[in-house]
mmCIF file of C-alpha atoms in Angstrom:
data_model
loop_
_atom_site.group_PDB
_atom_site.id
_atom_site.type_symbol
_atom_site.label_atom_id
_atom_site.label_comp_id
_atom_site.label_asym_id
_atom_site.label_seq_id
_atom_site.Cartn_x
_atom_site.Cartn_y
_atom_site.Cartn_z
ATOM 1 C CA MET A 1 -7.879 53.850 19.841
ATOM 2 C CA THR A 2 -8.280 57.471 20.841
ATOM 3 C CA LYS A 3 -5.796 60.076 19.684
ATOM 4 C CA PHE A 4 -4.815 62.862 22.108
ATOM 5 C CA SER A 5 -2.442 65.370 20.561
ATOM 6 C CA ARG A 6 0.581 63.257 19.598
ATOM 7 C CA MET A 7 -0.234 60.373 21.902
ATOM 8 C CA THR A 8 -2.541 57.433 21.320
ATOM 9 C CA ILE A 9 -4.419 55.890 24.244
ATOM 10 C CA SER A 10 -5.662 52.344 23.758
ATOM 11 C CA LYS A 11 -9.233 51.383 24.473
ATOM 12 C CA SER A 12 -9.218 47.610 24.350
ATOM 13 C CA GLU A 13 -7.215 44.605 25.473
ATOM 14 C CA ASP A 14 -6.256 43.930 21.840
ATOM 15 C CA ASP A 15 -4.882 47.463 21.500
ATOM 16 C CA ILE A 16 -2.779 46.980 24.632
ATOM 17 C CA LYS A 17 -1.437 43.664 23.340
ATOM 18 C CA LYS A 18 -0.635 45.250 19.975
ATOM 19 C CA ILE A 19 1.220 48.150 21.614
ATOM 20 C CA SER A 20 3.129 45.776 23.902
ATOM 21 C CA GLU A 21 4.201 43.697 20.903
ATOM 22 C CA GLU A 22 5.312 46.817 19.012
ATOM 23 C CA ILE A 23 7.378 47.921 22.013
ATOM 24 C CA ARG A 24 9.029 44.492 22.243
ATOM 25 C CA GLN A 25 9.841 44.587 18.512
ATOM 26 C CA GLN A 26 11.314 48.075 18.800
ATOM 27 C CA GLU A 27 13.392 47.044 21.817
ATOM 28 C CA HIS A 28 14.656 44.026 19.891
ATOM 29 C CA GLN A 29 15.533 46.217 16.897
ATOM 30 C CA VAL A 30 17.355 48.698 19.143
ATOM 31 C CA VAL A 31 19.340 45.875 20.746
ATOM 32 C CA GLU A 32 20.246 44.462 17.318
ATOM 33 C CA LEU A 33 21.143 47.916 16.031
ATOM 34 C CA GLY A 34 23.247 48.549 19.115
ATOM 35 C CA ALA A 35 25.114 45.309 18.630
ATOM 36 C CA GLU A 36 25.754 46.115 14.967
ATOM 37 C CA GLU A 37 26.958 49.623 15.775
ATOM 38 C CA ALA A 38 29.159 48.351 18.582
ATOM 39 C CA GLU A 39 30.741 45.919 16.164
ATOM 40 C CA GLU A 40 31.314 48.731 13.688
ATOM 41 C CA GLY A 41 32.768 50.941 16.411
ATOM 42 C CA THR A 42 30.094 53.646 16.195
ATOM 43 C CA HIS A 43 28.605 55.353 19.204
ATOM 44 C CA MET A 44 24.947 55.384 20.027
ATOM 45 C CA HIS A 45 25.285 58.192 22.543
ATOM 46 C CA ALA A 46 23.502 60.825 20.425
ATOM 47 C CA HIS A 47 20.861 58.326 19.314
ATOM 48 C CA GLY A 48 20.276 57.268 22.921
ATOM 49 C CA GLU A 49 19.807 60.866 24.042
ATOM 50 C CA ALA A 50 17.278 61.414 21.261
ATOM 51 C CA ASP A 51 15.403 58.296 22.361
ATOM 52 C CA LEU A 52 15.391 59.536 25.957
ATOM 53 C CA SER A 53 14.071 62.895 24.791
ATOM 54 C CA VAL A 54 11.208 61.216 22.937
ATOM 55 C CA ILE A 55 10.441 58.995 25.921
ATOM 56 C CA THR A 56 10.477 61.998 28.262
ATOM 57 C CA HIS A 57 8.149 63.871 25.930
ATOM 58 C CA GLU A 58 5.697 60.964 25.766
ATOM 59 C CA LEU A 59 5.830 60.503 29.544
ATOM 60 C CA THR A 60 4.945 64.169 29.951
ATOM 61 C CA HIS A 61 1.869 63.617 27.771
ATOM 62 C CA MET A 62 0.957 60.573 29.836
ATOM 63 C CA GLN A 63 1.348 62.562 33.052
ATOM 64 C CA GLU A 64 -0.964 65.286 31.735
ATOM 65 C CA LEU A 65 -3.558 62.706 30.731
ATOM 66 C CA LEU A 66 -3.344 61.016 34.124
ATOM 67 C CA LEU A 67 -3.910 64.369 35.823
ATOM 68 C CA HIS A 68 -7.045 64.814 33.714
ATOM 69 C CA VAL A 69 -8.197 61.312 34.664
ATOM 70 C CA ILE A 70 -7.594 62.037 38.357
ATOM 71 C CA GLN A 71 -9.618 65.254 38.097
ATOM 72 C CA ALA A 72 -12.457 63.422 36.334
ATOM 73 C CA ILE A 73 -12.443 60.749 39.057
ATOM 74 C CA ARG A 74 -12.641 63.447 41.764
ATOM 75 C CA GLU A 75 -15.574 65.087 39.999
ATOM 76 C CA LEU A 76 -17.278 61.725 39.605
ATOM 77 C CA ARG A 77 -16.737 60.920 43.292
ATOM 78 C CA ASP A 78 -18.275 64.288 44.247
ATOM 79 C CA SER A 79 -21.258 63.583 42.000
ATOM 80 C CA VAL A 80 -21.734 60.154 43.569
ATOM 81 C CA ASP A 81 -21.547 61.706 47.052
ATOM 82 C CA ASN A 82 -24.174 64.297 46.075
ATOM 83 C CA LEU A 83 -26.357 61.572 44.623
ATOM 84 C CA GLY A 84 -26.073 59.599 47.872
ATOM 85 C CA ILE A 85 -27.154 62.644 49.879
ATOM 86 C CA THR A 86 -30.120 63.195 47.563
ATOM 87 C CA ILE A 87 -31.175 59.553 47.833
ATOM 88 C CA ARG A 88 -30.979 59.640 51.644
ATOM 89 C CA LYS A 89 -33.075 62.832 51.778
ATOM 90 C CA SER A 90 -35.621 61.347 49.389
ATOM 91 C CA LEU A 91 -35.909 58.130 51.394
ATOM 92 C CA ARG A 92 -36.348 60.115 54.608
ATOM 93 C CA ALA A 93 -39.058 62.228 52.966
ATOM 94 C CA LEU A 94 -40.851 59.121 51.694
ATOM 95 C CA ALA A 95 -40.735 57.537 55.141
ATOM 96 C CA LEU A 96 -42.090 60.699 56.779
ATOM 97 C CA LEU A 97 -44.851 60.952 54.174
ATOM 98 C CA GLN A 98 -45.811 57.353 54.866
ATOM 99 C CA VAL A 99 -46.009 58.152 58.577
ATOM 100 C CA ALA A 100 -47.983 61.349 57.860
ATOM 101 C CA ASN A 101 -50.513 59.388 55.814
ATOM 102 C CA SER A 102 -51.048 57.013 58.711
ATOM 103 C CA LEU A 103 -51.720 59.810 61.254
ATOM 104 C CA SER A 104 -55.326 60.618 62.081
ATOM 105 C CA ASP A 105 -54.581 63.936 63.812
ATOM 106 C CA ALA A 106 -54.603 66.705 61.185
ATOM 107 C CA GLU A 107 -52.318 69.023 63.167
ATOM 108 C CA SER A 108 -49.657 66.308 63.643
ATOM 109 C CA ARG A 109 -49.928 65.413 59.980
ATOM 110 C CA HIS A 110 -49.484 69.069 59.002
ATOM 111 C CA ARG A 111 -46.384 69.471 61.226
ATOM 112 C CA LEU A 112 -44.866 66.340 59.722
ATOM 113 C CA LEU A 113 -45.649 67.540 56.192
ATOM 114 C CA GLU A 114 -44.034 70.895 57.014
ATOM 115 C CA GLN A 115 -40.896 69.028 58.105
ATOM 116 C CA VAL A 116 -40.863 67.018 54.879
ATOM 117 C CA SER A 117 -41.363 70.149 52.784
ATOM 118 C CA LYS A 118 -38.560 71.891 54.697
ATOM 119 C CA ASP A 119 -36.238 68.913 54.073
ATOM 120 C CA LEU A 120 -37.094 69.014 50.373
ATOM 121 C CA GLY A 121 -36.896 72.802 50.130
ATOM 122 C CA VAL A 122 -40.538 73.090 49.079
ATOM 123 C CA ASP A 123 -42.898 75.759 50.456
ATOM 124 C CA VAL A 124 -46.184 74.206 51.625
ATOM 125 C CA LYS A 125 -48.999 76.437 52.847
ATOM 126 C CA LYS A 126 -51.689 75.313 55.230
ATOM 127 C CA HIS A 127 -55.156 75.151 53.700
ATOM 128 C CA ASP A 128 -58.097 75.620 56.049
ATOM 129 C CA LYS A 129 -61.157 73.525 55.373
#
């Protein structure tokens, strides 16, 4: 489990099952306590408001964490998009280099290599033989 401030976020299926079981036990205890207090004629109004306050507080933490997760997903998606663009440019450059290697005309080869270097952002100077 990972602890964020006052809230614990589970990491595994077992953690989720454990938390779910704890929640069920607490609900059962609250129901039993409510029945006992109702029999005794006491009111749970103040206790219920305190429970709602705690729940609201925890939900606020969860909302903040979800906002962080959403932001991380957006950043990851942008990184994947940038990676896709880089891969496409690299594949295009490789294909053009393959074509350039197959050309016998030096001037055509040089123009194609200039295009590849421009696509890659590399400065290539012509060397005279």
